[in-house]
Amino acid sequence: MRTREGGGMLECAVVVPFRNEVRMRTNDLTNEVLATLRKPRPYPAVTLVLPTHRTKPDKLQDPVRLRNLIAETGRRLAEDPLVPASARADVIKQLEQAENELDPTYALDTLVVFAAQGEHQFWHLPRRSGAERIVINDTFLTRNLVAARAQNRPYWVLTFDEEKARLFSGVGEQLTEEQRFGFPVEHETELSERERASRTGDFTTGYRDEAALQHLRDVDAGLSKVLETEPRPLLIAGLQHGLTALADVGTHAARNALATVPKGGLANARPSVVHEAVAPARAELLRARADEALARLGEAIGRKEFVVGIDEVWRAAKEGRLSLLVVEEPYRQKVRLTGGHLSPAADDAVSDESGEVFDDIVDETVEWALSTEAEVVFVADGALAEHDRIAGVVRYTWAG
């Protein structure tokens, strides 16, 4: 079995086709879906990666560029002696069906299309890929999805004032109001805290009567259930005196918030407005996650429980020894496998008697890490300059 973005060799296995899906987004990417996507397909399994645009006029060119990618895929498949005419026709048909099902309304920053015999699906990702890609293999390329999910981890947003508290489930730029765990929590008052403050000029006194405090206790109780049932990073938005009061009542669940946004007027706002208000805080969470991964790596280096460089990291991933894989986002590497070790390969290198060539061993390493339930974190270009752009924390080391 050959993989062609260029050229290495892999074995092929047959699986039951995954059902077709449309308009899929990052919050649909559960561990189960990802595991299904990573299963081998009958060769050829095609992955198309296309940077897309959200607005006109650039958005108008995206359908043409997709059509060109499909045409180029057809040409490559026609030139591949390992692809029977019937398989080529089936896969191209699947790509064309995906093209017809695409709705430009849902376009984000990257489109990923998967097609194999008897199946196709596509994903809109809120994260820009580096370049157009066509990958022909016996598995789908899931790196873009994994990176998008890594940068768009699910999170909670709580907005509240003295009359209402609402809970939102967030993934990247997508916020959806949740109506469970007792939310929304509403409390009717004769005179709201805002109105009282505007009349008295005292904007710092906070929640003073028992009814208002009970409202906060109800919010806190619901928040405690949320974090216990589905632990996620939590962002809370409200007026500063409300934030202080909420952190002090009941179970103190609000103290688990990774960020607070001292801004009022969001208890009845549209999800898009709420998202805009919490965007800076969410960006800080992403930076914090990368910093946390780098700190864990540093601690592992101190304990000598680490691997660095693509050769060591790739072998540790295949052996199931990685607990954490940290990769510079733009890092890609073409390599030749010789005698069980990897070495850089020229852009035009192909598999021959001297060794097997992999077009992007970084993708392969990410796939192996995920298949053994390692955590994968993508960091900024240059963050791992001292470690050859890729490193990992190992679960154990070999003796000797």
CSV table of C-alpha atoms in Angstrom, one decimal:
chain,number,residue,atom,x,y,z
A,1,MET,CA,0.0,0.0,0.0
A,2,ARG,CA,1.5,3.4,-0.9
A,3,THR,CA,0.9,6.8,0.6
A,4,ARG,CA,1.2,9.7,-1.8
A,5,GLU,CA,1.6,13.2,-1.1
A,6,GLY,CA,4.7,12.0,-2.5
A,7,GLY,CA,5.5,8.4,-1.5
A,8,GLY,CA,6.0,5.9,1.5
A,9,MET,CA,4.5,2.5,1.9
A,10,LEU,CA,2.0,1.3,4.5
A,11,GLU,CA,-0.1,-1.8,5.0
A,12,CYS,CA,-3.8,-1.8,4.2
A,13,ALA,CA,-6.8,-3.1,6.2
A,14,VAL,CA,-10.6,-3.1,5.5
A,15,VAL,CA,-13.1,-1.5,7.9
A,16,VAL,CA,-16.8,-0.9,7.8
A,17,PRO,CA,-17.3,2.5,6.2
A,18,PHE,CA,-18.2,5.4,8.5
A,19,ARG,CA,-21.5,7.0,7.8
A,20,ASN,CA,-21.6,10.2,5.8
A,21,GLU,CA,-21.8,13.5,7.7
A,22,VAL,CA,-22.1,17.1,6.6
A,23,ARG,CA,-21.4,20.5,8.2
A,24,MET,CA,-19.3,18.9,10.9
A,25,ARG,CA,-17.5,21.2,13.3
A,26,THR,CA,-14.9,20.9,16.0
A,27,ASN,CA,-17.4,20.3,18.8
A,28,ASP,CA,-18.5,17.1,17.0
A,29,LEU,CA,-15.0,15.7,17.3
A,30,THR,CA,-15.4,13.3,20.3
A,31,ASN,CA,-12.8,10.7,21.1
A,32,GLU,CA,-15.1,8.0,19.6
A,33,VAL,CA,-15.4,9.9,16.3
A,34,LEU,CA,-11.7,10.5,16.2
A,35,ALA,CA,-10.9,6.9,16.8
A,36,THR,CA,-13.3,5.9,13.9
A,37,LEU,CA,-11.6,8.4,11.6
A,38,ARG,CA,-8.2,7.0,12.4
A,39,LYS,CA,-9.1,3.4,11.4
A,40,PRO,CA,-7.5,2.1,8.2
A,41,ARG,CA,-9.5,2.2,5.0
A,42,PRO,CA,-9.1,0.3,1.8
A,43,TYR,CA,-6.6,2.2,-0.3
A,44,PRO,CA,-7.0,4.9,-1.4
A,45,ALA,CA,-8.3,7.1,1.4
A,46,VAL,CA,-8.2,10.7,0.5
A,47,THR,CA,-7.8,13.8,2.7
A,48,LEU,CA,-8.2,17.3,1.2
A,49,VAL,CA,-7.1,20.3,3.3
A,50,LEU,CA,-8.2,23.7,2.0
A,51,PRO,CA,-7.7,27.0,3.8
A,52,THR,CA,-11.0,28.9,3.4
A,53,HIS,CA,-12.5,32.3,4.0
A,54,ARG,CA,-15.4,33.6,6.0
A,55,THR,CA,-16.2,36.7,4.0
A,56,LYS,CA,-16.4,38.0,0.5
A,57,PRO,CA,-14.7,38.6,-1.9
A,58,ASP,CA,-12.1,36.0,-0.9
A,59,LYS,CA,-14.8,33.5,0.0
A,60,LEU,CA,-15.9,33.4,-3.7
A,61,GLN,CA,-12.7,31.7,-4.7
A,62,ASP,CA,-13.0,28.7,-2.3
A,63,PRO,CA,-15.4,26.6,-4.5
A,64,VAL,CA,-13.0,27.0,-7.4
A,65,ARG,CA,-10.0,26.0,-5.4
A,66,LEU,CA,-11.8,22.9,-4.0
A,67,ARG,CA,-12.8,21.9,-7.6
A,68,ASN,CA,-9.1,22.2,-8.6
A,69,LEU,CA,-8.1,20.0,-5.7
A,70,ILE,CA,-10.6,17.3,-6.6
A,71,ALA,CA,-9.4,17.4,-10.2
A,72,GLU,CA,-5.7,17.1,-9.1
A,73,THR,CA,-6.7,14.2,-6.8
A,74,GLY,CA,-8.3,12.5,-9.8
A,75,ARG,CA,-5.1,12.9,-11.8
A,76,ARG,CA,-3.0,11.4,-9.0
A,77,LEU,CA,-5.3,8.5,-8.6
A,78,ALA,CA,-5.2,7.8,-12.3
A,79,GLU,CA,-1.4,7.7,-12.3
A,80,ASP,CA,-1.3,5.3,-9.3
A,81,PRO,CA,-1.0,1.7,-10.5
A,82,LEU,CA,-2.3,0.4,-7.2
A,83,VAL,CA,-5.7,2.1,-7.6
A,84,PRO,CA,-8.2,0.2,-9.8
A,85,ALA,CA,-10.4,2.2,-12.1
A,86,SER,CA,-13.5,1.2,-10.0
A,87,ALA,CA,-11.9,2.4,-6.8
A,88,ARG,CA,-10.8,5.7,-8.4
A,89,ALA,CA,-14.3,6.3,-9.7
A,90,ASP,CA,-15.9,5.6,-6.3
A,91,VAL,CA,-13.6,7.9,-4.4
A,92,ILE,CA,-13.9,10.8,-6.9
A,93,LYS,CA,-17.7,10.3,-6.8
A,94,GLN,CA,-17.5,10.7,-3.0
A,95,LEU,CA,-15.5,13.8,-3.3
A,96,GLU,CA,-17.9,15.3,-5.7
A,97,GLN,CA,-20.9,14.4,-3.4
A,98,ALA,CA,-19.1,16.2,-0.6
A,99,GLU,CA,-18.5,19.2,-2.8
A,100,ASN,CA,-22.2,19.3,-3.7
A,101,GLU,CA,-23.3,19.1,-0.1
A,102,LEU,CA,-21.1,22.0,1.1
A,103,ASP,CA,-22.9,25.1,2.2
A,104,PRO,CA,-20.7,28.3,2.0
A,105,THR,CA,-22.7,29.7,4.9
A,106,TYR,CA,-20.8,27.4,7.3
A,107,ALA,CA,-17.3,28.2,6.0
A,108,LEU,CA,-14.7,28.9,8.7
A,109,ASP,CA,-10.9,29.0,8.3
A,110,THR,CA,-10.2,25.5,7.0
A,111,LEU,CA,-12.1,22.9,5.2
A,112,VAL,CA,-11.1,19.2,5.5
A,113,VAL,CA,-12.7,16.6,3.3
A,114,PHE,CA,-12.4,12.9,3.8
A,115,ALA,CA,-13.3,10.4,1.1
A,116,ALA,CA,-12.8,6.6,0.7
A,117,GLN,CA,-14.7,3.9,-1.1
A,118,GLY,CA,-18.4,4.2,-0.1
A,119,GLU,CA,-18.0,7.1,2.3
A,120,HIS,CA,-17.2,10.8,2.7
A,121,GLN,CA,-17.5,13.6,5.2
A,122,PHE,CA,-16.2,17.1,5.7
A,123,TRP,CA,-15.2,19.4,8.6
A,124,HIS,CA,-15.3,23.1,9.0
A,125,LEU,CA,-12.5,24.2,11.4
A,126,PRO,CA,-12.1,27.6,13.2
A,127,ARG,CA,-8.4,27.4,12.6
A,128,ARG,CA,-6.3,28.2,9.5
A,129,SER,CA,-4.1,25.5,8.0
A,130,GLY,CA,-0.8,26.3,6.5
A,131,ALA,CA,-1.5,25.3,2.9
A,132,GLU,CA,-3.6,23.2,0.6
A,133,ARG,CA,-2.9,19.5,0.8
A,134,ILE,CA,-3.9,16.3,-0.9
A,135,VAL,CA,-3.0,13.2,1.1
A,136,ILE,CA,-3.6,9.7,-0.4
A,137,ASN,CA,-3.1,7.0,2.1
A,138,ASP,CA,-4.9,4.0,3.8
A,139,THR,CA,-6.0,6.3,6.7
A,140,PHE,CA,-7.4,9.8,6.9
A,141,LEU,CA,-5.2,12.7,8.0
A,142,THR,CA,-6.7,13.9,11.3
A,143,ARG,CA,-3.9,16.3,12.4
A,144,ASN,CA,-5.9,19.4,11.4
A,145,LEU,CA,-8.9,18.2,13.4
A,146,VAL,CA,-6.7,17.3,16.4
A,147,ALA,CA,-5.0,20.7,16.4
A,148,ALA,CA,-8.3,22.5,16.0
A,149,ARG,CA,-9.7,20.7,19.0
A,150,ALA,CA,-6.5,21.2,21.0
A,151,GLN,CA,-6.9,24.9,20.4
A,152,ASN,CA,-10.6,24.8,20.9
A,153,ARG,CA,-11.1,22.8,24.0
A,154,PRO,CA,-14.6,22.8,25.4
A,155,TYR,CA,-15.2,25.4,28.1
A,156,TRP,CA,-18.1,26.8,30.1
A,157,VAL,CA,-19.2,30.4,30.3
A,158,LEU,CA,-21.4,31.7,33.0
A,159,THR,CA,-23.0,35.2,32.6
A,160,PHE,CA,-25.1,36.6,35.5
A,161,ASP,CA,-26.5,39.5,37.2
A,162,GLU,CA,-28.9,39.9,40.2
A,163,GLU,CA,-31.8,38.7,38.2
A,164,LYS,CA,-30.6,35.9,35.8
A,165,ALA,CA,-27.7,33.5,35.3
A,166,ARG,CA,-27.1,31.7,32.0
A,167,LEU,CA,-24.7,28.9,31.2
A,168,PHE,CA,-23.0,28.5,27.8
A,169,SER,CA,-21.1,25.6,26.4
A,170,GLY,CA,-18.3,26.8,24.2
A,171,VAL,CA,-16.0,25.2,21.7
A,172,GLY,CA,-13.8,27.7,19.9
A,173,GLU,CA,-16.0,30.5,18.6
A,174,GLN,CA,-19.2,28.5,19.0
A,175,LEU,CA,-21.3,29.2,22.1
A,176,THR,CA,-24.5,27.4,22.8
A,177,GLU,CA,-26.8,28.2,25.7
A,178,GLU,CA,-27.3,25.2,28.0
A,179,GLN,CA,-30.7,24.5,29.7
A,180,ARG,CA,-29.7,21.9,32.2
A,181,PHE,CA,-28.1,21.8,35.6
A,182,GLY,CA,-30.9,24.1,36.7
A,183,PHE,CA,-29.9,26.9,34.2
A,184,PRO,CA,-31.0,29.5,33.5
A,185,VAL,CA,-31.4,30.5,37.1
A,186,GLU,CA,-33.8,33.4,37.4
A,187,HIS,CA,-34.7,35.6,40.3
A,188,GLU,CA,-37.4,38.3,40.3
A,189,THR,CA,-36.7,41.4,42.4
A,190,GLU,CA,-38.7,44.5,43.1
A,191,LEU,CA,-35.6,46.7,42.7
A,192,SER,CA,-32.5,45.3,40.9
A,193,GLU,CA,-29.0,45.8,42.2
A,194,ARG,CA,-28.2,48.0,39.2
A,195,GLU,CA,-31.2,50.2,39.8
A,196,ARG,CA,-30.4,50.6,43.5
A,197,ALA,CA,-26.8,51.4,42.6
A,198,SER,CA,-27.8,54.0,40.0
A,199,ARG,CA,-30.1,55.7,42.6
A,200,THR,CA,-27.6,55.7,45.4
A,201,GLY,CA,-24.4,56.1,43.4
A,202,ASP,CA,-22.9,53.2,45.3
A,203,PHE,CA,-21.7,50.7,42.7
A,204,THR,CA,-19.4,48.7,45.0
A,205,THR,CA,-21.7,47.5,47.8
A,206,GLY,CA,-22.6,44.2,46.1
A,207,TYR,CA,-25.5,41.9,47.0
A,208,ARG,CA,-27.0,43.0,50.3
A,209,ASP,CA,-30.4,41.4,50.9
A,210,GLU,CA,-31.0,37.7,51.6
A,211,ALA,CA,-33.1,37.1,48.5
A,212,ALA,CA,-30.2,38.3,46.3
A,213,LEU,CA,-27.7,36.2,48.2
A,214,GLN,CA,-30.0,33.1,47.8
A,215,HIS,CA,-30.1,33.8,44.1
A,216,LEU,CA,-26.3,33.6,44.1
A,217,ARG,CA,-26.4,30.3,46.2
A,218,ASP,CA,-28.7,28.8,43.5
A,219,VAL,CA,-26.3,29.9,40.8
A,220,ASP,CA,-23.4,28.4,42.8
A,221,ALA,CA,-25.2,25.1,43.3
A,222,GLY,CA,-25.9,24.8,39.6
A,223,LEU,CA,-22.3,25.7,38.8
A,224,SER,CA,-21.0,23.1,41.2
A,225,LYS,CA,-23.1,20.4,39.4
A,226,VAL,CA,-21.7,21.5,36.1
A,227,LEU,CA,-18.1,21.3,37.1
A,228,GLU,CA,-18.6,18.0,38.9
A,229,THR,CA,-20.4,16.4,36.0
A,230,GLU,CA,-18.4,17.8,33.1
A,231,PRO,CA,-15.1,19.4,34.2
A,232,ARG,CA,-14.0,22.1,31.8
A,233,PRO,CA,-12.2,25.5,32.0
A,234,LEU,CA,-14.7,28.0,33.4
A,235,LEU,CA,-15.1,31.7,32.4
A,236,ILE,CA,-17.5,33.9,34.4
A,237,ALA,CA,-18.7,37.3,33.3
A,238,GLY,CA,-20.5,39.8,35.5
A,239,LEU,CA,-20.1,43.1,37.3
A,240,GLN,CA,-17.2,43.1,39.7
A,241,HIS,CA,-19.2,43.3,42.9
A,242,GLY,CA,-21.2,40.3,41.6
A,243,LEU,CA,-18.1,38.3,40.8
A,244,THR,CA,-16.8,38.9,44.4
A,245,ALA,CA,-20.1,37.9,46.0
A,246,LEU,CA,-20.5,34.8,43.9
A,247,ALA,CA,-17.0,33.6,44.8
A,248,ASP,CA,-17.9,33.9,48.5
A,249,VAL,CA,-21.2,32.0,48.7
A,250,GLY,CA,-22.2,28.3,49.0
A,251,THR,CA,-19.6,25.8,47.7
A,252,HIS,CA,-17.3,28.5,46.3
A,253,ALA,CA,-17.6,26.9,42.9
A,254,ALA,CA,-16.9,30.2,41.2
A,255,ARG,CA,-13.4,30.1,42.7
A,256,ASN,CA,-12.6,27.3,40.2
A,257,ALA,CA,-13.0,29.8,37.3
A,258,LEU,CA,-9.8,30.1,35.3
A,259,ALA,CA,-10.8,33.6,34.3
A,260,THR,CA,-13.4,36.3,35.2
A,261,VAL,CA,-14.6,39.0,33.0
A,262,PRO,CA,-15.8,42.1,34.9
A,263,LYS,CA,-18.4,43.2,32.5
A,264,GLY,CA,-22.1,43.7,33.0
A,265,GLY,CA,-25.0,43.6,30.6
A,266,LEU,CA,-24.4,40.0,29.4
A,267,ALA,CA,-27.1,38.1,31.3
A,268,ASN,CA,-29.5,38.7,28.4
A,269,ALA,CA,-27.0,39.1,25.6
A,270,ARG,CA,-26.8,37.1,22.4
A,271,PRO,CA,-24.2,34.2,22.3
A,272,SER,CA,-22.1,36.2,19.7
A,273,VAL,CA,-21.9,39.2,22.1
A,274,VAL,CA,-20.9,36.9,25.0
A,275,HIS,CA,-18.3,35.3,22.9
A,276,GLU,CA,-16.8,38.6,22.0
A,277,ALA,CA,-16.7,39.7,25.6
A,278,VAL,CA,-14.9,36.6,26.8
A,279,ALA,CA,-12.6,36.2,23.8
A,280,PRO,CA,-9.5,37.8,25.4
A,281,ALA,CA,-9.9,35.6,28.5
A,282,ARG,CA,-10.2,32.5,26.3
A,283,ALA,CA,-7.1,33.4,24.4
A,284,GLU,CA,-5.3,33.6,27.7
A,285,LEU,CA,-6.5,30.1,28.5
A,286,LEU,CA,-5.0,28.8,25.3
A,287,ARG,CA,-1.7,30.4,26.1
A,288,ALA,CA,-1.9,28.9,29.6
A,289,ARG,CA,-2.4,25.4,28.3
A,290,ALA,CA,0.6,25.7,26.1
A,291,ASP,CA,2.6,27.1,29.0
A,292,GLU,CA,1.4,24.2,31.2
A,293,ALA,CA,2.5,21.7,28.6
A,294,LEU,CA,5.9,23.3,28.3
A,295,ALA,CA,6.2,23.3,32.1
A,296,ARG,CA,5.3,19.6,32.3
A,297,LEU,CA,8.0,18.9,29.7
A,298,GLY,CA,10.5,20.9,31.7
A,299,GLU,CA,9.7,18.9,34.8
A,300,ALA,CA,10.0,15.6,32.9
A,301,ILE,CA,13.4,16.7,31.6
A,302,GLY,CA,14.5,17.2,35.2
A,303,ARG,CA,13.4,13.7,36.0
A,304,LYS,CA,14.9,12.3,32.7
A,305,GLU,CA,11.4,11.1,31.6
A,306,PHE,CA,11.4,12.8,28.2
A,307,VAL,CA,12.2,12.3,24.6
A,308,VAL,CA,13.1,15.0,22.0
A,309,GLY,CA,13.6,15.0,18.3
A,310,ILE,CA,11.4,13.3,15.7
A,311,ASP,CA,13.3,10.0,15.8
A,312,GLU,CA,13.1,9.4,19.6
A,313,VAL,CA,9.6,10.8,19.9
A,314,TRP,CA,8.3,8.8,16.9
A,315,ARG,CA,9.6,5.5,18.4
A,316,ALA,CA,8.2,6.4,21.9
A,317,ALA,CA,4.8,7.1,20.3
A,318,LYS,CA,4.8,3.7,18.5
A,319,GLU,CA,5.8,1.9,21.7
A,320,GLY,CA,2.9,3.6,23.6
A,321,ARG,CA,5.2,5.3,26.0
A,322,LEU,CA,4.1,8.9,25.6
A,323,SER,CA,1.8,10.6,28.1
A,324,LEU,CA,2.2,14.0,26.5
A,325,LEU,CA,3.3,15.0,23.0
A,326,VAL,CA,4.2,18.7,22.4
A,327,VAL,CA,4.7,19.8,18.8
A,328,GLU,CA,5.4,23.2,17.2
A,329,GLU,CA,2.3,23.9,15.1
A,330,PRO,CA,3.9,24.4,11.7
A,331,TYR,CA,6.4,21.6,12.1
A,332,ARG,CA,6.4,19.0,9.2
A,333,GLN,CA,9.2,16.6,8.3
A,334,LYS,CA,9.8,14.3,5.4
A,335,VAL,CA,12.0,11.4,6.5
A,336,ARG,CA,13.5,8.1,5.4
A,337,LEU,CA,13.2,5.1,7.7
A,338,THR,CA,16.4,3.0,7.6
A,339,GLY,CA,17.3,0.3,10.2
A,340,GLY,CA,14.6,1.4,12.6
A,341,HIS,CA,15.7,5.0,12.6
A,342,LEU,CA,14.6,8.2,10.9
A,343,SER,CA,16.6,10.7,9.0
A,344,PRO,CA,15.6,13.8,7.0
A,345,ALA,CA,14.7,13.1,3.4
A,346,ALA,CA,14.8,15.4,0.3
A,347,ASP,CA,11.5,16.8,-1.0
A,348,ASP,CA,11.7,14.5,-4.1
A,349,ALA,CA,12.8,11.4,-2.1
A,350,VAL,CA,10.8,8.2,-2.7
A,351,SER,CA,10.8,4.8,-1.0
A,352,ASP,CA,13.4,2.4,-2.4
A,353,GLU,CA,15.8,-0.3,-1.3
A,354,SER,CA,17.6,2.1,1.0
A,355,GLY,CA,14.5,2.7,3.1
A,356,GLU,CA,10.8,3.7,3.4
A,357,VAL,CA,9.9,7.4,2.9
A,358,PHE,CA,7.2,9.2,4.9
A,359,ASP,CA,6.0,12.5,3.6
A,360,ASP,CA,5.1,13.9,7.0
A,361,ILE,CA,6.3,11.8,9.9
A,362,VAL,CA,4.9,14.4,12.3
A,363,ASP,CA,1.4,13.4,11.3
A,364,GLU,CA,2.3,9.8,11.8
A,365,THR,CA,3.6,10.5,15.3
A,366,VAL,CA,0.5,12.5,16.3
A,367,GLU,CA,-1.6,9.5,15.1
A,368,TRP,CA,0.4,7.0,17.1
A,369,ALA,CA,0.3,9.2,20.2
A,370,LEU,CA,-3.5,9.6,20.0
A,371,SER,CA,-4.1,5.9,19.5
A,372,THR,CA,-2.4,5.3,22.8
A,373,GLU,CA,-4.4,8.0,24.6
A,374,ALA,CA,-1.5,10.5,25.0
A,375,GLU,CA,-2.3,14.1,25.3
A,376,VAL,CA,-1.3,16.2,22.3
A,377,VAL,CA,-0.6,19.9,22.6
A,378,PHE,CA,0.4,22.2,19.7
A,379,VAL,CA,2.6,25.2,20.6
A,380,ALA,CA,3.9,28.2,18.7
A,381,ASP,CA,6.7,28.1,16.2
A,382,GLY,CA,10.0,28.4,18.0
A,383,ALA,CA,8.7,27.2,21.4
A,384,LEU,CA,10.6,24.0,21.1
A,385,ALA,CA,13.7,25.3,19.3
A,386,GLU,CA,16.0,23.7,21.8
A,387,HIS,CA,14.3,20.3,21.4
A,388,ASP,CA,14.2,20.0,17.6
A,389,ARG,CA,10.6,21.2,17.4
A,390,ILE,CA,9.0,18.1,18.9
A,391,ALA,CA,9.2,16.5,22.4
A,392,GLY,CA,7.3,14.2,24.7
A,393,VAL,CA,6.9,13.2,28.3
A,394,VAL,CA,7.1,9.4,28.7
A,395,ARG,CA,5.2,7.1,31.0
A,396,TYR,CA,8.3,5.0,31.6
A,397,THR,CA,11.9,4.7,30.5
A,398,TRP,CA,13.7,1.7,29.4
A,399,ALA,CA,16.2,0.3,31.9
A,400,GLY,CA,19.9,0.4,31.1
